[in-house]
């Protein structure tokens, strides 16, 4: 569940950074589980560390409402033109 949340946090980071021009599909993702997730809100943050012509490198973290880091991830994403993917 946390892995899917991390993946769903990183893709939109590229979409926002590219002002809606680029969509992603995950090539590879590494996840580190740091603390157990408990019922309640979970906050996700992502940052694009490098954006190339066809590949992006992205990092993300999930935190509990109190700021405890639950999991981190880094991913390699294939870039696709959003206009060709989302119709």
PDB file of N, CA and C in Angstrom:
ATOM      1  N   UNK A   1       0.815  -1.185   0.000  1.00  0.00           N
ATOM      2  CA  UNK A   1       0.000   0.000   0.000  1.00  0.00           C
ATOM      3  C   UNK A   1       0.868   1.262   0.000  1.00  0.00           C
ATOM      4  N   UNK A   2       1.881   1.299   0.874  1.00  0.00           N
ATOM      5  CA  UNK A   2       2.748   2.476   0.930  1.00  0.00           C
ATOM      6  C   UNK A   2       3.546   2.639  -0.361  1.00  0.00           C
ATOM      7  N   UNK A   3       3.955   1.538  -0.965  1.00  0.00           N
ATOM      8  CA  UNK A   3       4.686   1.620  -2.238  1.00  0.00           C
ATOM      9  C   UNK A   3       3.829   2.263  -3.316  1.00  0.00           C
ATOM     10  N   UNK A   4       2.575   1.867  -3.390  1.00  0.00           N
ATOM     11  CA  UNK A   4       1.662   2.455  -4.381  1.00  0.00           C
ATOM     12  C   UNK A   4       1.462   3.941  -4.114  1.00  0.00           C
ATOM     13  N   UNK A   5       1.361   4.312  -2.841  1.00  0.00           N
ATOM     14  CA  UNK A   5       1.197   5.725  -2.500  1.00  0.00           C
ATOM     15  C   UNK A   5       2.428   6.531  -2.914  1.00  0.00           C
ATOM     16  N   UNK A   6       3.610   5.974  -2.704  1.00  0.00           N
ATOM     17  CA  UNK A   6       4.834   6.656  -3.124  1.00  0.00           C
ATOM     18  C   UNK A   6       4.878   6.817  -4.640  1.00  0.00           C
ATOM     19  N   UNK A   7       4.537   5.760  -5.361  1.00  0.00           N
ATOM     20  CA  UNK A   7       4.520   5.809  -6.824  1.00  0.00           C
ATOM     21  C   UNK A   7       3.528   6.863  -7.309  1.00  0.00           C
ATOM     22  N   UNK A   8       2.366   6.917  -6.665  1.00  0.00           N
ATOM     23  CA  UNK A   8       1.334   7.889  -7.044  1.00  0.00           C
ATOM     24  C   UNK A   8       1.678   9.310  -6.618  1.00  0.00           C
ATOM     25  N   UNK A   9       2.699   9.477  -5.809  1.00  0.00           N
ATOM     26  CA  UNK A   9       3.173  10.803  -5.426  1.00  0.00           C
ATOM     27  C   UNK A   9       4.233  11.300  -6.410  1.00  0.00           C
ATOM     28  N   UNK A  10       5.060  10.394  -6.914  1.00  0.00           N
ATOM     29  CA  UNK A  10       6.171  10.798  -7.776  1.00  0.00           C
ATOM     30  C   UNK A  10       5.742  11.162  -9.196  1.00  0.00           C
ATOM     31  N   UNK A  11       4.828  10.406  -9.781  1.00  0.00           N
ATOM     32  CA  UNK A  11       4.382  10.703 -11.146  1.00  0.00           C
ATOM     33  C   UNK A  11       3.821  12.108 -11.292  1.00  0.00           C
ATOM     34  N   UNK A  12       2.893  12.518 -10.420  1.00  0.00           N
ATOM     35  CA  UNK A  12       2.351  13.873 -10.514  1.00  0.00           C
ATOM     36  C   UNK A  12       3.398  14.973 -10.304  1.00  0.00           C
ATOM     37  N   UNK A  13       4.488  14.681  -9.596  1.00  0.00           N
ATOM     38  CA  UNK A  13       5.544  15.686  -9.423  1.00  0.00           C
ATOM     39  C   UNK A  13       6.142  16.064 -10.777  1.00  0.00           C
ATOM     40  N   UNK A  14       6.327  15.075 -11.641  1.00  0.00           N
ATOM     41  CA  UNK A  14       6.839  15.344 -12.987  1.00  0.00           C
ATOM     42  C   UNK A  14       5.792  16.100 -13.798  1.00  0.00           C
ATOM     43  N   UNK A  15       4.537  15.705 -13.695  1.00  0.00           N
ATOM     44  CA  UNK A  15       3.458  16.376 -14.422  1.00  0.00           C
ATOM     45  C   UNK A  15       3.398  17.855 -14.048  1.00  0.00           C
ATOM     46  N   UNK A  16       3.502  18.158 -12.765  1.00  0.00           N
ATOM     47  CA  UNK A  16       3.464  19.552 -12.306  1.00  0.00           C
ATOM     48  C   UNK A  16       4.712  20.305 -12.764  1.00  0.00           C
ATOM     49  N   UNK A  17       5.887  19.692 -12.598  1.00  0.00           N
ATOM     50  CA  UNK A  17       7.136  20.359 -12.981  1.00  0.00           C
ATOM     51  C   UNK A  17       7.163  20.689 -14.472  1.00  0.00           C
ATOM     52  N   UNK A  18       6.572  19.822 -15.287  1.00  0.00           N
ATOM     53  CA  UNK A  18       6.568  20.034 -16.740  1.00  0.00           C
ATOM     54  C   UNK A  18       5.358  20.851 -17.191  1.00  0.00           C
ATOM     55  N   UNK A  19       4.624  21.404 -16.237  1.00  0.00           N
ATOM     56  CA  UNK A  19       3.428  22.211 -16.527  1.00  0.00           C
ATOM     57  C   UNK A  19       2.418  21.438 -17.367  1.00  0.00           C
ATOM     58  N   UNK A  20       2.255  20.157 -17.045  1.00  0.00           N
ATOM     59  CA  UNK A  20       1.258  19.323 -17.694  1.00  0.00           C
ATOM     60  C   UNK A  20       1.673  18.705 -19.012  1.00  0.00           C
ATOM     61  N   UNK A  21       2.914  18.901 -19.431  1.00  0.00           N
ATOM     62  CA  UNK A  21       3.362  18.374 -20.725  1.00  0.00           C
ATOM     63  C   UNK A  21       3.781  16.913 -20.677  1.00  0.00           C
ATOM     64  N   UNK A  22       4.288  16.456 -19.505  1.00  0.00           N
ATOM     65  CA  UNK A  22       4.873  15.121 -19.428  1.00  0.00           C
ATOM     66  C   UNK A  22       4.160  14.234 -18.425  1.00  0.00           C
ATOM     67  N   UNK A  23       3.927  13.005 -18.840  1.00  0.00           N
ATOM     68  CA  UNK A  23       3.327  11.967 -18.013  1.00  0.00           C
ATOM     69  C   UNK A  23       4.416  10.919 -17.803  1.00  0.00           C
ATOM     70  N   UNK A  24       4.295  10.101 -16.775  1.00  0.00           N
ATOM     71  CA  UNK A  24       5.352   9.120 -16.522  1.00  0.00           C
ATOM     72  C   UNK A  24       4.814   7.702 -16.397  1.00  0.00           C
ATOM     73  N   UNK A  25       5.706   6.774 -16.638  1.00  0.00           N
ATOM     74  CA  UNK A  25       5.484   5.382 -16.281  1.00  0.00           C
ATOM     75  C   UNK A  25       6.749   4.923 -15.563  1.00  0.00           C
ATOM     76  N   UNK A  26       6.591   4.198 -14.489  1.00  0.00           N
ATOM     77  CA  UNK A  26       7.721   3.823 -13.647  1.00  0.00           C
ATOM     78  C   UNK A  26       8.538   2.701 -14.281  1.00  0.00           C
ATOM     79  N   UNK A  27       9.844   2.937 -14.383  1.00  0.00           N
ATOM     80  CA  UNK A  27      10.767   1.914 -14.869  1.00  0.00           C
ATOM     81  C   UNK A  27      11.259   1.081 -13.688  1.00  0.00           C
ATOM     82  N   UNK A  28      11.717   1.767 -12.647  1.00  0.00           N
ATOM     83  CA  UNK A  28      12.172   1.072 -11.438  1.00  0.00           C
ATOM     84  C   UNK A  28      11.933   1.966 -10.226  1.00  0.00           C
ATOM     85  N   UNK A  29      11.746   1.316  -9.075  1.00  0.00           N
ATOM     86  CA  UNK A  29      11.498   2.060  -7.846  1.00  0.00           C
ATOM     87  C   UNK A  29      12.084   1.279  -6.671  1.00  0.00           C
ATOM     88  N   UNK A  30      12.798   1.985  -5.812  1.00  0.00           N
ATOM     89  CA  UNK A  30      13.349   1.407  -4.591  1.00  0.00           C
ATOM     90  C   UNK A  30      12.646   2.055  -3.410  1.00  0.00           C
ATOM     91  N   UNK A  31      12.145   1.230  -2.491  1.00  0.00           N
ATOM     92  CA  UNK A  31      11.400   1.734  -1.333  1.00  0.00           C
ATOM     93  C   UNK A  31      12.109   1.315  -0.052  1.00  0.00           C
ATOM     94  N   UNK A  32      12.186   2.242   0.890  1.00  0.00           N
ATOM     95  CA  UNK A  32      12.707   1.971   2.229  1.00  0.00           C
ATOM     96  C   UNK A  32      11.582   2.213   3.226  1.00  0.00           C
ATOM     97  N   UNK A  33      11.212   1.179   3.968  1.00  0.00           N
ATOM     98  CA  UNK A  33      10.164   1.287   4.982  1.00  0.00           C
ATOM     99  C   UNK A  33      10.840   1.601   6.313  1.00  0.00           C
ATOM    100  N   UNK A  34      10.518   2.752   6.897  1.00  0.00           N
ATOM    101  CA  UNK A  34      11.230   3.229   8.073  1.00  0.00           C
ATOM    102  C   UNK A  34      10.444   3.114   9.371  1.00  0.00           C
ATOM    103  N   UNK A  35       9.140   3.299   9.310  1.00  0.00           N
ATOM    104  CA  UNK A  35       8.280   3.234  10.499  1.00  0.00           C
ATOM    105  C   UNK A  35       6.949   2.623  10.102  1.00  0.00           C
ATOM    106  N   UNK A  36       6.278   1.950  11.035  1.00  0.00           N
ATOM    107  CA  UNK A  36       4.967   1.388  10.695  1.00  0.00           C
ATOM    108  C   UNK A  36       3.928   2.491  10.502  1.00  0.00           C
ATOM    109  N   UNK A  37       3.089   2.308   9.513  1.00  0.00           N
ATOM    110  CA  UNK A  37       1.993   3.255   9.273  1.00  0.00           C
ATOM    111  C   UNK A  37       0.817   2.862  10.149  1.00  0.00           C
ATOM    112  N   UNK A  38       0.229   3.862  10.788  1.00  0.00           N
ATOM    113  CA  UNK A  38      -0.935   3.638  11.642  1.00  0.00           C
ATOM    114  C   UNK A  38      -2.132   4.334  11.016  1.00  0.00           C
ATOM    115  N   UNK A  39      -3.349   3.969  11.407  1.00  0.00           N
ATOM    116  CA  UNK A  39      -4.525   4.646  10.858  1.00  0.00           C
ATOM    117  C   UNK A  39      -4.437   6.159  11.068  1.00  0.00           C
ATOM    118  N   UNK A  40      -4.820   6.891  10.036  1.00  0.00           N
ATOM    119  CA  UNK A  40      -4.788   8.348  10.097  1.00  0.00           C
ATOM    120  C   UNK A  40      -4.225   8.926   8.817  1.00  0.00           C
ATOM    121  N   UNK A  41      -4.187  10.244   8.730  1.00  0.00           N
ATOM    122  CA  UNK A  41      -3.681  10.903   7.525  1.00  0.00           C
ATOM    123  C   UNK A  41      -2.210  10.572   7.260  1.00  0.00           C
ATOM    124  N   UNK A  42      -1.887  10.422   5.992  1.00  0.00           N
ATOM    125  CA  UNK A  42      -0.506  10.233   5.553  1.00  0.00           C
ATOM    126  C   UNK A  42      -0.215  11.315   4.518  1.00  0.00           C
ATOM    127  N   UNK A  43       0.911  11.985   4.682  1.00  0.00           N
ATOM    128  CA  UNK A  43       1.283  13.101   3.816  1.00  0.00           C
ATOM    129  C   UNK A  43       2.409  12.641   2.895  1.00  0.00           C
ATOM    130  N   UNK A  44       2.268  12.912   1.598  1.00  0.00           N
ATOM    131  CA  UNK A  44       3.291  12.547   0.627  1.00  0.00           C
ATOM    132  C   UNK A  44       3.954  13.775   0.041  1.00  0.00           C
ATOM    133  N   UNK A  45       5.269  13.716  -0.125  1.00  0.00           N
ATOM    134  CA  UNK A  45       6.040  14.777  -0.773  1.00  0.00           C
ATOM    135  C   UNK A  45       6.964  14.135  -1.792  1.00  0.00           C
ATOM    136  N   UNK A  46       7.103  14.789  -2.939  1.00  0.00           N
ATOM    137  CA  UNK A  46       8.007  14.273  -3.971  1.00  0.00           C
ATOM    138  C   UNK A  46       8.791  15.416  -4.582  1.00  0.00           C
ATOM    139  N   UNK A  47       9.990  15.083  -5.061  1.00  0.00           N
ATOM    140  CA  UNK A  47      10.773  16.081  -5.788  1.00  0.00           C
ATOM    141  C   UNK A  47      11.461  15.410  -6.961  1.00  0.00           C
ATOM    142  N   UNK A  48      11.482  16.119  -8.060  1.00  0.00           N
ATOM    143  CA  UNK A  48      12.165  15.648  -9.262  1.00  0.00           C
ATOM    144  C   UNK A  48      13.629  16.037  -9.110  1.00  0.00           C
ATOM    145  N   UNK A  49      14.513  15.054  -9.079  1.00  0.00           N
ATOM    146  CA  UNK A  49      15.931  15.352  -8.900  1.00  0.00           C
ATOM    147  C   UNK A  49      16.640  15.605 -10.224  1.00  0.00           C
ATOM    148  N   UNK A  50      16.126  15.001 -11.298  1.00  0.00           N
ATOM    149  CA  UNK A  50      16.683  15.259 -12.628  1.00  0.00           C
ATOM    150  C   UNK A  50      15.629  14.943 -13.675  1.00  0.00           C
ATOM    151  N   UNK A  51      15.487  15.852 -14.626  1.00  0.00           N
ATOM    152  CA  UNK A  51      14.519  15.685 -15.708  1.00  0.00           C
ATOM    153  C   UNK A  51      15.269  15.738 -17.026  1.00  0.00           C
ATOM    154  N   UNK A  52      15.330  14.592 -17.709  1.00  0.00           N
ATOM    155  CA  UNK A  52      16.012  14.536 -18.993  1.00  0.00           C
ATOM    156  C   UNK A  52      15.011  14.596 -20.138  1.00  0.00           C
ATOM    157  N   UNK A  53      15.433  14.153 -21.311  1.00  0.00           N
ATOM    158  CA  UNK A  53      14.548  14.155 -22.481  1.00  0.00           C
ATOM    159  C   UNK A  53      13.572  12.990 -22.453  1.00  0.00           C
ATOM    160  N   UNK A  54      14.025  11.833 -21.960  1.00  0.00           N
ATOM    161  CA  UNK A  54      13.165  10.647 -21.956  1.00  0.00           C
ATOM    162  C   UNK A  54      13.039   9.988 -20.587  1.00  0.00           C
ATOM    163  N   UNK A  55      13.884  10.391 -19.636  1.00  0.00           N
ATOM    164  CA  UNK A  55      13.924   9.766 -18.310  1.00  0.00           C
ATOM    165  C   UNK A  55      13.929  10.851 -17.230  1.00  0.00           C
ATOM    166  N   UNK A  56      13.243  10.569 -16.123  1.00  0.00           N
ATOM    167  CA  UNK A  56      13.287  11.444 -14.949  1.00  0.00           C
ATOM    168  C   UNK A  56      13.685  10.616 -13.734  1.00  0.00           C
ATOM    169  N   UNK A  57      14.372  11.265 -12.807  1.00  0.00           N
ATOM    170  CA  UNK A  57      14.717  10.657 -11.528  1.00  0.00           C
ATOM    171  C   UNK A  57      13.958  11.420 -10.453  1.00  0.00           C
ATOM    172  N   UNK A  58      13.242  10.679  -9.611  1.00  0.00           N
ATOM    173  CA  UNK A  58      12.341  11.301  -8.638  1.00  0.00           C
ATOM    174  C   UNK A  58      12.536  10.647  -7.273  1.00  0.00           C
ATOM    175  N   UNK A  59      12.372  11.443  -6.220  1.00  0.00           N
ATOM    176  CA  UNK A  59      12.422  10.936  -4.848  1.00  0.00           C
ATOM    177  C   UNK A  59      11.137  11.334  -4.135  1.00  0.00           C
ATOM    178  N   UNK A  60      10.716  10.524  -3.166  1.00  0.00           N
ATOM    179  CA  UNK A  60       9.496  10.835  -2.418  1.00  0.00           C
ATOM    180  C   UNK A  60       9.599  10.311  -0.999  1.00  0.00           C
ATOM    181  N   UNK A  61       8.746  10.867  -0.139  1.00  0.00           N
ATOM    182  CA  UNK A  61       8.631  10.350   1.226  1.00  0.00           C
ATOM    183  C   UNK A  61       7.187  10.461   1.677  1.00  0.00           C
ATOM    184  N   UNK A  62       6.815   9.547   2.550  1.00  0.00           N
ATOM    185  CA  UNK A  62       5.500   9.554   3.187  1.00  0.00           C
ATOM    186  C   UNK A  62       5.710   9.804   4.668  1.00  0.00           C
ATOM    187  N   UNK A  63       4.874  10.682   5.221  1.00  0.00           N
ATOM    188  CA  UNK A  63       4.990  11.029   6.630  1.00  0.00           C
ATOM    189  C   UNK A  63       3.647  10.898   7.326  1.00  0.00           C
ATOM    190  N   UNK A  64       3.714  10.534   8.602  1.00  0.00           N
ATOM    191  CA  UNK A  64       2.520  10.561   9.442  1.00  0.00           C
ATOM    192  C   UNK A  64       2.209  12.026   9.746  1.00  0.00           C
ATOM    193  N   UNK A  65       1.019  12.270  10.242  1.00  0.00           N
ATOM    194  CA  UNK A  65       0.592  13.634  10.538  1.00  0.00           C
ATOM    195  C   UNK A  65       1.531  14.330  11.534  1.00  0.00           C
ATOM    196  N   UNK A  66       2.182  13.559  12.402  1.00  0.00           N
ATOM    197  CA  UNK A  66       3.097  14.139  13.394  1.00  0.00           C
ATOM    198  C   UNK A  66       4.508  14.375  12.848  1.00  0.00           C
ATOM    199  N   UNK A  67       4.726  14.077  11.555  1.00  0.00           N
ATOM    200  CA  UNK A  67       6.015  14.320  10.914  1.00  0.00           C
ATOM    201  C   UNK A  67       6.935  13.119  10.848  1.00  0.00           C
ATOM    202  N   UNK A  68       6.560  12.011  11.469  1.00  0.00           N
ATOM    203  CA  UNK A  68       7.376  10.793  11.412  1.00  0.00           C
ATOM    204  C   UNK A  68       7.444  10.286   9.975  1.00  0.00           C
ATOM    205  N   UNK A  69       8.656  10.067   9.472  1.00  0.00           N
ATOM    206  CA  UNK A  69       8.816   9.537   8.112  1.00  0.00           C
ATOM    207  C   UNK A  69       8.520   8.042   8.140  1.00  0.00           C
ATOM    208  N   UNK A  70       7.560   7.641   7.323  1.00  0.00           N
ATOM    209  CA  UNK A  70       7.129   6.242   7.261  1.00  0.00           C
ATOM    210  C   UNK A  70       7.905   5.453   6.217  1.00  0.00           C
ATOM    211  N   UNK A  71       8.125   6.077   5.060  1.00  0.00           N
ATOM    212  CA  UNK A  71       8.802   5.388   3.957  1.00  0.00           C
ATOM    213  C   UNK A  71       9.385   6.419   2.999  1.00  0.00           C
ATOM    214  N   UNK A  72      10.465   6.024   2.331  1.00  0.00           N
ATOM    215  CA  UNK A  72      11.057   6.856   1.289  1.00  0.00           C
ATOM    216  C   UNK A  72      11.199   6.009   0.027  1.00  0.00           C
ATOM    217  N   UNK A  73      11.316   6.690  -1.104  1.00  0.00           N
ATOM    218  CA  UNK A  73      11.483   5.971  -2.371  1.00  0.00           C
ATOM    219  C   UNK A  73      12.285   6.813  -3.344  1.00  0.00           C
ATOM    220  N   UNK A  74      12.942   6.133  -4.256  1.00  0.00           N
ATOM    221  CA  UNK A  74      13.554   6.786  -5.410  1.00  0.00           C
ATOM    222  C   UNK A  74      13.130   5.981  -6.628  1.00  0.00           C
ATOM    223  N   UNK A  75      12.897   6.694  -7.715  1.00  0.00           N
ATOM    224  CA  UNK A  75      12.392   6.016  -8.910  1.00  0.00           C
ATOM    225  C   UNK A  75      13.010   6.587 -10.173  1.00  0.00           C
ATOM    226  N   UNK A  76      13.060   5.740 -11.175  1.00  0.00           N
ATOM    227  CA  UNK A  76      13.408   6.128 -12.530  1.00  0.00           C
ATOM    228  C   UNK A  76      12.118   6.053 -13.325  1.00  0.00           C
ATOM    229  N   UNK A  77      11.784   7.144 -13.996  1.00  0.00           N
ATOM    230  CA  UNK A  77      10.507   7.248 -14.708  1.00  0.00           C
ATOM    231  C   UNK A  77      10.739   7.493 -16.195  1.00  0.00           C
ATOM    232  N   UNK A  78       9.997   6.799 -17.026  1.00  0.00           N
ATOM    233  CA  UNK A  78      10.006   7.034 -18.477  1.00  0.00           C
ATOM    234  C   UNK A  78       9.064   8.189 -18.743  1.00  0.00           C
ATOM    235  N   UNK A  79       9.513   9.177 -19.508  1.00  0.00           N
ATOM    236  CA  UNK A  79       8.698  10.346 -19.817  1.00  0.00           C
ATOM    237  C   UNK A  79       7.905  10.132 -21.100  1.00  0.00           C
ATOM    238  N   UNK A  80       6.642  10.499 -21.047  1.00  0.00           N
ATOM    239  CA  UNK A  80       5.741  10.396 -22.195  1.00  0.00           C
ATOM    240  C   UNK A  80       5.026  11.730 -22.362  1.00  0.00           C
ATOM    241  N   UNK A  81       4.741  12.104 -23.590  1.00  0.00           N
ATOM    242  CA  UNK A  81       3.987  13.334 -23.823  1.00  0.00           C
ATOM    243  C   UNK A  81       2.561  13.137 -23.330  1.00  0.00           C
ATOM    244  N   UNK A  82       2.129  13.986 -22.414  1.00  0.00           N
ATOM    245  CA  UNK A  82       0.797  13.851 -21.815  1.00  0.00           C
ATOM    246  C   UNK A  82      -0.301  13.922 -22.871  1.00  0.00           C
ATOM    247  N   UNK A  83      -0.127  14.749 -23.870  1.00  0.00           N
ATOM    248  CA  UNK A  83      -1.146  14.894 -24.912  1.00  0.00           C
ATOM    249  C   UNK A  83      -1.377  13.589 -25.668  1.00  0.00           C
ATOM    250  N   UNK A  84      -0.372  12.730 -25.738  1.00  0.00           N
ATOM    251  CA  UNK A  84      -0.510  11.457 -26.444  1.00  0.00           C
ATOM    252  C   UNK A  84      -1.041  10.356 -25.547  1.00  0.00           C
ATOM    253  N   UNK A  85      -0.928  10.538 -24.220  1.00  0.00           N
ATOM    254  CA  UNK A  85      -1.323   9.502 -23.266  1.00  0.00           C
ATOM    255  C   UNK A  85      -2.720   9.741 -22.722  1.00  0.00           C
ATOM    256  N   UNK A  86      -3.008  10.973 -22.329  1.00  0.00           N
ATOM    257  CA  UNK A  86      -4.283  11.320 -21.702  1.00  0.00           C
ATOM    258  C   UNK A  86      -5.188  11.943 -22.747  1.00  0.00           C
ATOM    259  N   UNK A  87      -6.269  11.252 -23.053  1.00  0.00           N
ATOM    260  CA  UNK A  87      -7.210  11.780 -24.059  1.00  0.00           C
ATOM    261  C   UNK A  87      -8.597  11.725 -23.535  1.00  0.00           C
TER     262      UNK A  87
END
